[in-house]
PDB file of C-alpha atoms in Angstrom:
ATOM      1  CA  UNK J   1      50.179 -30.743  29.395  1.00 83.00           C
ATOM      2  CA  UNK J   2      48.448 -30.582  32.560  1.00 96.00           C
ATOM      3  CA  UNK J   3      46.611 -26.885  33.346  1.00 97.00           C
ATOM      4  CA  UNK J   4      48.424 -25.355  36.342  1.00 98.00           C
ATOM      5  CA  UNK J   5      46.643 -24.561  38.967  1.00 98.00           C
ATOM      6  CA  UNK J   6      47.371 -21.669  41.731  1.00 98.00           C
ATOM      7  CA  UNK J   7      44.998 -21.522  44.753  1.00 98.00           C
ATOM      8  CA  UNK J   8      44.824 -19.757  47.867  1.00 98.00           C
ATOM      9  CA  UNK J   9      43.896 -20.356  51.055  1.00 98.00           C
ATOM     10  CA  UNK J  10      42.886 -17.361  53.122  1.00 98.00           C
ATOM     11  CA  UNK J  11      42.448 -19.432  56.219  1.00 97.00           C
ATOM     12  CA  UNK J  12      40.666 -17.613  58.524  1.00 98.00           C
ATOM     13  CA  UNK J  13      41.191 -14.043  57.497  1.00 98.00           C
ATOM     14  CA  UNK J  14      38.996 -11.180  55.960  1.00 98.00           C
ATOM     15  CA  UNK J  15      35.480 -10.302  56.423  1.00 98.00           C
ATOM     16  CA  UNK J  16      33.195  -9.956  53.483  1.00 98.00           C
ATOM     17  CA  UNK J  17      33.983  -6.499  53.059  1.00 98.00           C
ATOM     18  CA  UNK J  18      37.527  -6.716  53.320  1.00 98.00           C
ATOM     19  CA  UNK J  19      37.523  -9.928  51.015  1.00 98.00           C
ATOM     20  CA  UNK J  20      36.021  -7.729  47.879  1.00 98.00           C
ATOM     21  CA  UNK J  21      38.656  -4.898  49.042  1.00 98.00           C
ATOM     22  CA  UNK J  22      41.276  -7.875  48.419  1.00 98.00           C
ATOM     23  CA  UNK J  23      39.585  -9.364  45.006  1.00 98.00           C
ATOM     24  CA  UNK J  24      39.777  -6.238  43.255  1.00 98.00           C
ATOM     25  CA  UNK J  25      42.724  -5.320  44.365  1.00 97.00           C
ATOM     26  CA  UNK J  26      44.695  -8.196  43.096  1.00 97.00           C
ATOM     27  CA  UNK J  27      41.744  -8.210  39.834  1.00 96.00           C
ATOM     28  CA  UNK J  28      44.256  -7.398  37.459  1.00 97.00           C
ATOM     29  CA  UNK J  29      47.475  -8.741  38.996  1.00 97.00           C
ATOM     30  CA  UNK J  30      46.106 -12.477  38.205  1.00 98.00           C
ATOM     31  CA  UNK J  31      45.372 -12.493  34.874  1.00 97.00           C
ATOM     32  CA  UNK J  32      46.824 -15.628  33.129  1.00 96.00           C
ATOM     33  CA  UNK J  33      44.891 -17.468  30.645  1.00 95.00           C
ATOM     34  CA  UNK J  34      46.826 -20.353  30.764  1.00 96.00           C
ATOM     35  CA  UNK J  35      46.206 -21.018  34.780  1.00 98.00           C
ATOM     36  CA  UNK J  36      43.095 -21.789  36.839  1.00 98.00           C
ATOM     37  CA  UNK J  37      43.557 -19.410  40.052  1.00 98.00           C
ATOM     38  CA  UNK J  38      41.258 -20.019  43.029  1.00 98.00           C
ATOM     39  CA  UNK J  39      40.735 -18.240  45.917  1.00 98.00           C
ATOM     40  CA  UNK J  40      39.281 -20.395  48.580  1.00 98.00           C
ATOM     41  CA  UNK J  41      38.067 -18.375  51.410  1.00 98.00           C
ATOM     42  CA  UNK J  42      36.224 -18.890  55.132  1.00 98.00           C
ATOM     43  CA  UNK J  43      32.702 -19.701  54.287  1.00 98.00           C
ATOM     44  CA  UNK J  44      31.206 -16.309  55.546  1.00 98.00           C
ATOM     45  CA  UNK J  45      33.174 -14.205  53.050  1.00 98.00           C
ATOM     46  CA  UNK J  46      31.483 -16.972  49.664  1.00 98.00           C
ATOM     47  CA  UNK J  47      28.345 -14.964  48.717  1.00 98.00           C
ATOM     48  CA  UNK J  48      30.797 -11.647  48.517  1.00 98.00           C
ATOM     49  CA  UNK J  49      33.699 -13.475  47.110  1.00 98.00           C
ATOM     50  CA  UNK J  50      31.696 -14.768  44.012  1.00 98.00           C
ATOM     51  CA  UNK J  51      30.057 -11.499  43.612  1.00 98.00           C
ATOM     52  CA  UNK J  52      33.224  -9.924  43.327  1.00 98.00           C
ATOM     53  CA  UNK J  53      34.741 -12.707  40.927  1.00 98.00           C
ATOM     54  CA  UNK J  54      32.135 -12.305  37.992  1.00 97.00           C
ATOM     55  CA  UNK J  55      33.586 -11.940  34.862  1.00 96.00           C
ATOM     56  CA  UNK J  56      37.270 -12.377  35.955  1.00 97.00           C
ATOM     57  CA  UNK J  57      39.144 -15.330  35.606  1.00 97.00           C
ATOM     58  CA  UNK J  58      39.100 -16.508  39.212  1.00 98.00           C
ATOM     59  CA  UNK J  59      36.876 -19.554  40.649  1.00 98.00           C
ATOM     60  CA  UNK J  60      35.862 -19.188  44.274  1.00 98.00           C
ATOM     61  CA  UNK J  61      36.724 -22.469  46.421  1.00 98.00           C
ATOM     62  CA  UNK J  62      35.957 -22.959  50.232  1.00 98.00           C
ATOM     63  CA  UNK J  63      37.841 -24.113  53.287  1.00 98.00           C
ATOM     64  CA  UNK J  64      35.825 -26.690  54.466  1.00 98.00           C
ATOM     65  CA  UNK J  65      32.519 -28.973  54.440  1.00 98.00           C
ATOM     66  CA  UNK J  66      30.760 -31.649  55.804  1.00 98.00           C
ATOM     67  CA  UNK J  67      29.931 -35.288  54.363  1.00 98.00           C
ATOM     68  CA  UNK J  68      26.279 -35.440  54.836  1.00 98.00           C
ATOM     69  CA  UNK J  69      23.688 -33.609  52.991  1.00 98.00           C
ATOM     70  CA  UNK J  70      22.230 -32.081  55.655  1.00 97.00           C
ATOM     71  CA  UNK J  71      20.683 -32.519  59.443  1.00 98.00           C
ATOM     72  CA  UNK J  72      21.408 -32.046  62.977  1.00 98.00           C
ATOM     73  CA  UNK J  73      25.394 -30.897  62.522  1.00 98.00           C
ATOM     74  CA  UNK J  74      25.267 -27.750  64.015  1.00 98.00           C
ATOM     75  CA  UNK J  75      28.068 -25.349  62.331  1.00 96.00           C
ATOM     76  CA  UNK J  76      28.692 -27.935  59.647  1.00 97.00           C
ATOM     77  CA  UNK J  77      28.415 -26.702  55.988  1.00 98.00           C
ATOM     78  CA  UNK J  78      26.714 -28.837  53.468  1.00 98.00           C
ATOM     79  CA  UNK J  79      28.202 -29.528  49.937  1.00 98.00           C
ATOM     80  CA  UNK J  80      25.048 -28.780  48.361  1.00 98.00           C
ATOM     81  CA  UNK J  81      25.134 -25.400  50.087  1.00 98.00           C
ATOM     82  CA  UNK J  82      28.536 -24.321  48.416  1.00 98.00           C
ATOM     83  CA  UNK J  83      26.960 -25.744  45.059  1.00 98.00           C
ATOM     84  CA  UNK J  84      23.943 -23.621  44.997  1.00 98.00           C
ATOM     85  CA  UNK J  85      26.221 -20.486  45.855  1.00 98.00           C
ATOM     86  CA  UNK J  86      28.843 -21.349  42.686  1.00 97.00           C
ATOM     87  CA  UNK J  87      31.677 -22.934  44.863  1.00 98.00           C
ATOM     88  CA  UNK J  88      34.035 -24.637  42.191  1.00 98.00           C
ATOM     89  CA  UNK J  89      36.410 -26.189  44.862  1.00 98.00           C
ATOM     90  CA  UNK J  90      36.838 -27.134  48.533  1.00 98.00           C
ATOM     91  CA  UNK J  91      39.492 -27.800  50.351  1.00 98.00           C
ATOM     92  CA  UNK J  92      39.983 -31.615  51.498  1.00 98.00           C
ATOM     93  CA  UNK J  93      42.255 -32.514  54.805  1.00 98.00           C
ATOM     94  CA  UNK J  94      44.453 -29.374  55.560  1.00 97.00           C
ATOM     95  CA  UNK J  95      46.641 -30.306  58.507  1.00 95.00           C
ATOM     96  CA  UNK J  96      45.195 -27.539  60.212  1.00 95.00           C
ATOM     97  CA  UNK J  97      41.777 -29.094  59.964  1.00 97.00           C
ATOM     98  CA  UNK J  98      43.872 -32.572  61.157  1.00 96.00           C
ATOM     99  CA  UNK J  99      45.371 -31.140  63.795  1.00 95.00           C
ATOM    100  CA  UNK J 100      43.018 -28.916  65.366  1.00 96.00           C
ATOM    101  CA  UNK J 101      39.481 -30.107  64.104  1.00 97.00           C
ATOM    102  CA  UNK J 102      40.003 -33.890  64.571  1.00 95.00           C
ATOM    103  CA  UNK J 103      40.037 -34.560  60.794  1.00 97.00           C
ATOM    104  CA  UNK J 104      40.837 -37.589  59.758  1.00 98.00           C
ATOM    105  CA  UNK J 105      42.106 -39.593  56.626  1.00 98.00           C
ATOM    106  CA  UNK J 106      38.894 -41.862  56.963  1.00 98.00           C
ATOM    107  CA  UNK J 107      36.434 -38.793  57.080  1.00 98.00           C
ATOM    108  CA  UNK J 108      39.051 -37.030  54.825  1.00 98.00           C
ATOM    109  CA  UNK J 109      37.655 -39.781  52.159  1.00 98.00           C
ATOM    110  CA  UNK J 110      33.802 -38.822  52.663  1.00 98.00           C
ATOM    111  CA  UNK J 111      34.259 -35.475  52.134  1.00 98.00           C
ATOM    112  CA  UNK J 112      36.087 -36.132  49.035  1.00 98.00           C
ATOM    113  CA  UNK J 113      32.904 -38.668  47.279  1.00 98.00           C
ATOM    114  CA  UNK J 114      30.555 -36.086  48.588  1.00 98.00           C
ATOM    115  CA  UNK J 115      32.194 -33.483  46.767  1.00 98.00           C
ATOM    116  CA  UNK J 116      32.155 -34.972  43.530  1.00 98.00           C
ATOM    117  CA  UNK J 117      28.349 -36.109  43.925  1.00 98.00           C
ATOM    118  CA  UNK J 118      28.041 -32.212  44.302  1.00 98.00           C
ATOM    119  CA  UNK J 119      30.514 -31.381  40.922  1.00 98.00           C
ATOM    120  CA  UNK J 120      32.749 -29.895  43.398  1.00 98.00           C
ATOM    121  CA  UNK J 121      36.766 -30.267  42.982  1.00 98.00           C
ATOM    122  CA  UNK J 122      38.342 -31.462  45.609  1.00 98.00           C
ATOM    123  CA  UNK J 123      42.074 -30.238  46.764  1.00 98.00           C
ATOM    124  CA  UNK J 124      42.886 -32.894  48.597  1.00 98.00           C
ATOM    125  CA  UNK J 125      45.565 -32.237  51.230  1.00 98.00           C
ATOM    126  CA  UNK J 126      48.661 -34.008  52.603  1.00 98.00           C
ATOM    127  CA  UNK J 127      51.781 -33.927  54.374  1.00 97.00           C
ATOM    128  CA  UNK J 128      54.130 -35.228  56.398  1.00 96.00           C
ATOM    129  CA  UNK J 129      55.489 -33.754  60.020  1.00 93.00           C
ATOM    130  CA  UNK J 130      59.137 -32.911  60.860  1.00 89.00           C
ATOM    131  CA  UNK J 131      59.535 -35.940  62.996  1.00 91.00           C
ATOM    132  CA  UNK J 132      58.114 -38.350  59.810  1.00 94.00           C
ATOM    133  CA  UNK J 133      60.486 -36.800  57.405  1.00 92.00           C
ATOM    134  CA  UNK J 134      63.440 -36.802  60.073  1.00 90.00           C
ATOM    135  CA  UNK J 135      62.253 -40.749  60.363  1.00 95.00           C
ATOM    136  CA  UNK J 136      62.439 -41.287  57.031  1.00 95.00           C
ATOM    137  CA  UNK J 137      58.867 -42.417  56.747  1.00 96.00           C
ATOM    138  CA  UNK J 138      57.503 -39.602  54.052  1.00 96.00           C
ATOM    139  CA  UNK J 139      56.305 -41.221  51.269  1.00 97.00           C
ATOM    140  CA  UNK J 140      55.501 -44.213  53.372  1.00 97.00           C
ATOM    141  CA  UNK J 141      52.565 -41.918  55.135  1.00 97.00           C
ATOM    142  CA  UNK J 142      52.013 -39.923  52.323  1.00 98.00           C
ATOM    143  CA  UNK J 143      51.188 -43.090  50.559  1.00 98.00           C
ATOM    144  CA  UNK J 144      48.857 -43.559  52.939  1.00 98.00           C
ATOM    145  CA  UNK J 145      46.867 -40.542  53.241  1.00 98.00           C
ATOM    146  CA  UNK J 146      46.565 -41.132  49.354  1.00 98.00           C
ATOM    147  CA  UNK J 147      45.284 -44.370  49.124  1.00 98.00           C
ATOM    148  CA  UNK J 148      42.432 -43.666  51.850  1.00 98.00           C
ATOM    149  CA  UNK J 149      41.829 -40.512  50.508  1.00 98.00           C
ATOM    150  CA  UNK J 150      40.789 -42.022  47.296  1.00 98.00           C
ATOM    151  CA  UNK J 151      38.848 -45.244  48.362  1.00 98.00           C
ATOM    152  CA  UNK J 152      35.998 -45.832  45.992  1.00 98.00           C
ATOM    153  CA  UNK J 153      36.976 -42.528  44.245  1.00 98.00           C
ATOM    154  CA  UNK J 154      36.765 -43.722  40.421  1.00 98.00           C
ATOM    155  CA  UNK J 155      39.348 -42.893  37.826  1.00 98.00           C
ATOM    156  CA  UNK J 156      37.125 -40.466  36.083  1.00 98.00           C
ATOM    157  CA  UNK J 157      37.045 -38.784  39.440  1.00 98.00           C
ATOM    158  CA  UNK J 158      40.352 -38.623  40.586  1.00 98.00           C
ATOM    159  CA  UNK J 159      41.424 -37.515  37.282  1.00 98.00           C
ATOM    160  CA  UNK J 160      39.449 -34.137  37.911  1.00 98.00           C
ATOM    161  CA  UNK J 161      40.736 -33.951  41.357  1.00 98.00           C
ATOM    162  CA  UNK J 162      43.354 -32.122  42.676  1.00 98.00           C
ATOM    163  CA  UNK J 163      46.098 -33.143  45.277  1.00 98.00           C
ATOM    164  CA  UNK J 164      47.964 -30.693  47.285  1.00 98.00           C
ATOM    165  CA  UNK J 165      51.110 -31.473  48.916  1.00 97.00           C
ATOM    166  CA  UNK J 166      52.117 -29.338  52.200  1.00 94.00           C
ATOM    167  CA  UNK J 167      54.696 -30.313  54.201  1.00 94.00           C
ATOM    168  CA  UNK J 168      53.250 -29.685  57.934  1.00 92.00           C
ATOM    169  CA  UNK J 169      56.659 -28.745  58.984  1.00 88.00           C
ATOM    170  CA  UNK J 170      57.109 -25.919  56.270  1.00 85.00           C
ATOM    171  CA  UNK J 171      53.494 -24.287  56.604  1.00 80.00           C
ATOM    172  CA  UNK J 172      53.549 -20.584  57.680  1.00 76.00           C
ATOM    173  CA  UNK J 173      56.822 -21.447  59.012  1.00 78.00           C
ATOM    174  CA  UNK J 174      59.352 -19.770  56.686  1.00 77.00           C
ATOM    175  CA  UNK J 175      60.624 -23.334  55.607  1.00 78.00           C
ATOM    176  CA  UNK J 176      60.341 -24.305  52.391  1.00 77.00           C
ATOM    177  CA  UNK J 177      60.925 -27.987  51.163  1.00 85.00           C
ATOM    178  CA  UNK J 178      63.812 -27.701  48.194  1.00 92.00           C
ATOM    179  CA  UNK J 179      62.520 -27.536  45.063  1.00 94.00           C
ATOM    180  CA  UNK J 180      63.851 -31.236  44.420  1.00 95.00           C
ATOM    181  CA  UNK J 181      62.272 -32.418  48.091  1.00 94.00           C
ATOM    182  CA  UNK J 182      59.036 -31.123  47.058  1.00 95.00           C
ATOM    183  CA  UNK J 183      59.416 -32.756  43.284  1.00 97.00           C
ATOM    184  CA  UNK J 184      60.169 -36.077  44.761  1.00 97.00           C
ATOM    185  CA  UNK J 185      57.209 -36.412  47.254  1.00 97.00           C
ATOM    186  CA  UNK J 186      54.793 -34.979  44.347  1.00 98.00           C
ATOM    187  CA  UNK J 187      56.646 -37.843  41.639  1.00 98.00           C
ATOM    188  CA  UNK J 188      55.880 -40.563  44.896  1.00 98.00           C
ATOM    189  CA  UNK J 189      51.858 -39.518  44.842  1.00 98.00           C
ATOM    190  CA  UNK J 190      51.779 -39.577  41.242  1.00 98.00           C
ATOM    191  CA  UNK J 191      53.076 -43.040  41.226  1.00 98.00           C
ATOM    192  CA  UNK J 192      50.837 -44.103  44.282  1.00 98.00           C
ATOM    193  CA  UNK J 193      48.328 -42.847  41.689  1.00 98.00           C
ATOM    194  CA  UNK J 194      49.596 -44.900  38.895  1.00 98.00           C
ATOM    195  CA  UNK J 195      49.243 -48.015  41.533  1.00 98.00           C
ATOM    196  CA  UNK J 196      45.903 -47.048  42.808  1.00 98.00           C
ATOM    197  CA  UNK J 197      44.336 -46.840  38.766  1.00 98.00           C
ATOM    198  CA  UNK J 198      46.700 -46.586  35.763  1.00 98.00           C
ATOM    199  CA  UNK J 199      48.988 -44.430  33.956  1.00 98.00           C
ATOM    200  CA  UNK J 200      46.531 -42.217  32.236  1.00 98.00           C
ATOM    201  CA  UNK J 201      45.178 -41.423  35.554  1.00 98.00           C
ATOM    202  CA  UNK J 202      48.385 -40.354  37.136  1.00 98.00           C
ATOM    203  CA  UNK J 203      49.130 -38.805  33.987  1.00 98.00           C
ATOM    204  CA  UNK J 204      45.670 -36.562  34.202  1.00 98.00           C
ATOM    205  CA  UNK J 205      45.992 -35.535  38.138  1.00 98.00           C
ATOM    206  CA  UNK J 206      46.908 -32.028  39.183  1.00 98.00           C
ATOM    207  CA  UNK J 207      49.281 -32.273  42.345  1.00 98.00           C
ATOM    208  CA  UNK J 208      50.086 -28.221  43.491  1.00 98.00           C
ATOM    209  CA  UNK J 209      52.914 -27.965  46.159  1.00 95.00           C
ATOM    210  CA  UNK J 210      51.864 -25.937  49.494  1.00 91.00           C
ATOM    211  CA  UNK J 211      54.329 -24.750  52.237  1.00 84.00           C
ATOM    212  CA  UNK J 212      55.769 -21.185  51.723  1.00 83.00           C
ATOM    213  CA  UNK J 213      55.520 -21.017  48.433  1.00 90.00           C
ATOM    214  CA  UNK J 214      56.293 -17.464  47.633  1.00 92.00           C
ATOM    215  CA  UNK J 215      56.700 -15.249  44.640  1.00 94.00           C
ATOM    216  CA  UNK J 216      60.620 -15.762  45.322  1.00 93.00           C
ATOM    217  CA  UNK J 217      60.410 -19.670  45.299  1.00 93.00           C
ATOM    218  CA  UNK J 218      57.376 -20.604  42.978  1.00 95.00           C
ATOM    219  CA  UNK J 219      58.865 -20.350  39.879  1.00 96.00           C
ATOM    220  CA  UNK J 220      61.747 -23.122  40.806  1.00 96.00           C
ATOM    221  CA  UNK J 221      58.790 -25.419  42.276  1.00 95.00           C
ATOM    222  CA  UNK J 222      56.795 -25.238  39.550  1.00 96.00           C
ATOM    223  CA  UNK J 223      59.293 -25.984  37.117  1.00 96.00           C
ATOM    224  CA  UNK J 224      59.364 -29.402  38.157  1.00 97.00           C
ATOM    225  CA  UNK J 225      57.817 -32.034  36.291  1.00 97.00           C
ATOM    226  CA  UNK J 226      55.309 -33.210  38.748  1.00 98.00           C
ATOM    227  CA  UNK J 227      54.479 -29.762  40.664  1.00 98.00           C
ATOM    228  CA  UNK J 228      51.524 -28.120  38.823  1.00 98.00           C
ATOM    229  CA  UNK J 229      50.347 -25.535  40.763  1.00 98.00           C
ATOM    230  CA  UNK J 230      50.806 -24.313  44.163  1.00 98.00           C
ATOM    231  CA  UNK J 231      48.049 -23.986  47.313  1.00 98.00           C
ATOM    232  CA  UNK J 232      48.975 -20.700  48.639  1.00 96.00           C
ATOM    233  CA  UNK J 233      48.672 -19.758  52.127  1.00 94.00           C
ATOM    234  CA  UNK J 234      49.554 -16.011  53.786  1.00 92.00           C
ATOM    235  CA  UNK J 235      51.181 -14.675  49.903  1.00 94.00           C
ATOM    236  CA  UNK J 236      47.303 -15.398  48.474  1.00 96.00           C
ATOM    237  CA  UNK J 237      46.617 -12.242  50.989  1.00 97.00           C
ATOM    238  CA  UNK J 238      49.113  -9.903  49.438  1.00 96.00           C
ATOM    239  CA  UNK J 239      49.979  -8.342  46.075  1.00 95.00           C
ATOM    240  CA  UNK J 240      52.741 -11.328  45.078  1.00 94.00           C
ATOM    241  CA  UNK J 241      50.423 -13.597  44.594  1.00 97.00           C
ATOM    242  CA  UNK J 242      49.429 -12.330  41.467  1.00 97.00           C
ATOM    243  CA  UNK J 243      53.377 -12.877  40.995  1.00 97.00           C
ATOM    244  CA  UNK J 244      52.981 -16.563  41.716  1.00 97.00           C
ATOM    245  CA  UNK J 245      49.980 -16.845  39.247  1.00 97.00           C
ATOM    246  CA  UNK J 246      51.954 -15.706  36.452  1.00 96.00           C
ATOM    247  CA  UNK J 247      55.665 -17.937  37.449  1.00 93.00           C
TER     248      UNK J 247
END
């Protein structure tokens, strides 16, 4: 059995102080033994964050890096930098960092090899718009986003890596893919996985569904066969998502 895997992603809300408020409020709303939860939050609220984590069950992940070890990249944030502060897990490729940030599925890739150099877990994102899925194209670009995600990524790797799927066109929107649309795209990366290295690969990846997941919804999703966790976007910054830990 693969170990689920609930994350959130605070975007970019909370300061530090308001970030420990949030940690100990949900402190004892989360605890599950038998699921990693993650909070990864904007990179200013870290040092707090793990602070306010010690001794609980919860790993602290951030938004966002860079792929070079360090120099003139004014704003960037190195992976070693996360490392030496106890980050567990960044997030890889959000379509808000595609969208807005110019991210790409090529530089999508070197973040993801730079993050394992560093022992970091990646939660690699993708998706597909409303116009792809209207076009019938899904899998074919989520197939896509996969394979270039994990060029030169070795099986040992992706095996420790995690893949999030968010539908672009059901983030913060209200929309929510149907448990079975959501179960079909995560069986299609599994077996793009299986193509990529083998069986026992595919077999060994984590693959968390993101888009609206909320604590009325996440226990269908991750009933599935091929949803193992959820990446958790505005419910991570309430009281439910302790619900959605424990679905």
């Amino acid at each position: 059995m693969r170990r689920r895997i609930i994350a959130g992603n605070w975007k970019m809300n909370k300061t530090p102080s308001e970030a420990v408020a949030l940690i100990n409020e949900l402190k004892d709303l989360v605890v599950n033994d038998a699921v990693d939860v993650v909070y990864c939050v904007p990179a200013i609220d870290i040092p707090a964050a793990v602070e306010a984590t010690k001794g609980t069950n919860v790993s602290i992940g951030a938004e966002n890096m860079y792929y070079e070890e360090s120099g003139a990249f004014t704003g960037e944030i190195a992976p070693a930098m996360l490392d030496d502060l106890g980050v567990k897990y960044v997030i890889i490729g959000h379509s808000e960092r595609r969208e807005y940030f110019a991210e790409t599925d090529e530089t999508v890739n070197k973040k993801v090899l730079k993050a394992f150099e560093h022992n970091i877990t990646p939660i690699i994102c993708c998706g597909e718009s409303l116009t792809q899925r209207e076009q019938g194209i899904t899998l074919d670009w989520i197939r896509m986003q996969i394979k270039i995600a994990f060029q030169n990524v070795t099986a040992d790797q992706a095996k420790k890596a995690v893949i999030a799927y968010e539908p672009i066109w059901a983030i913060g929107t209200g929309k929510t893919a149907t448990a079975d649309q959501a179960q079909e795209v995560c069986a299609g990366i599994r077996a793009v996985i299986c193509e990529i290295y083998d069986a026992a690969t595919a077999d060994a990846i984590r693959i968390q569904y993101g888009g609206s997941m909320n604590a009325g919804n996440a226990a269908e999703l991750l009933a599935k066969p091929d949803i193992d966790g959820g990446l958790i976007g505005g419910a991570s910054l309430k009281p439910d998502f302790g619900k959605i830990v424990n679905a």
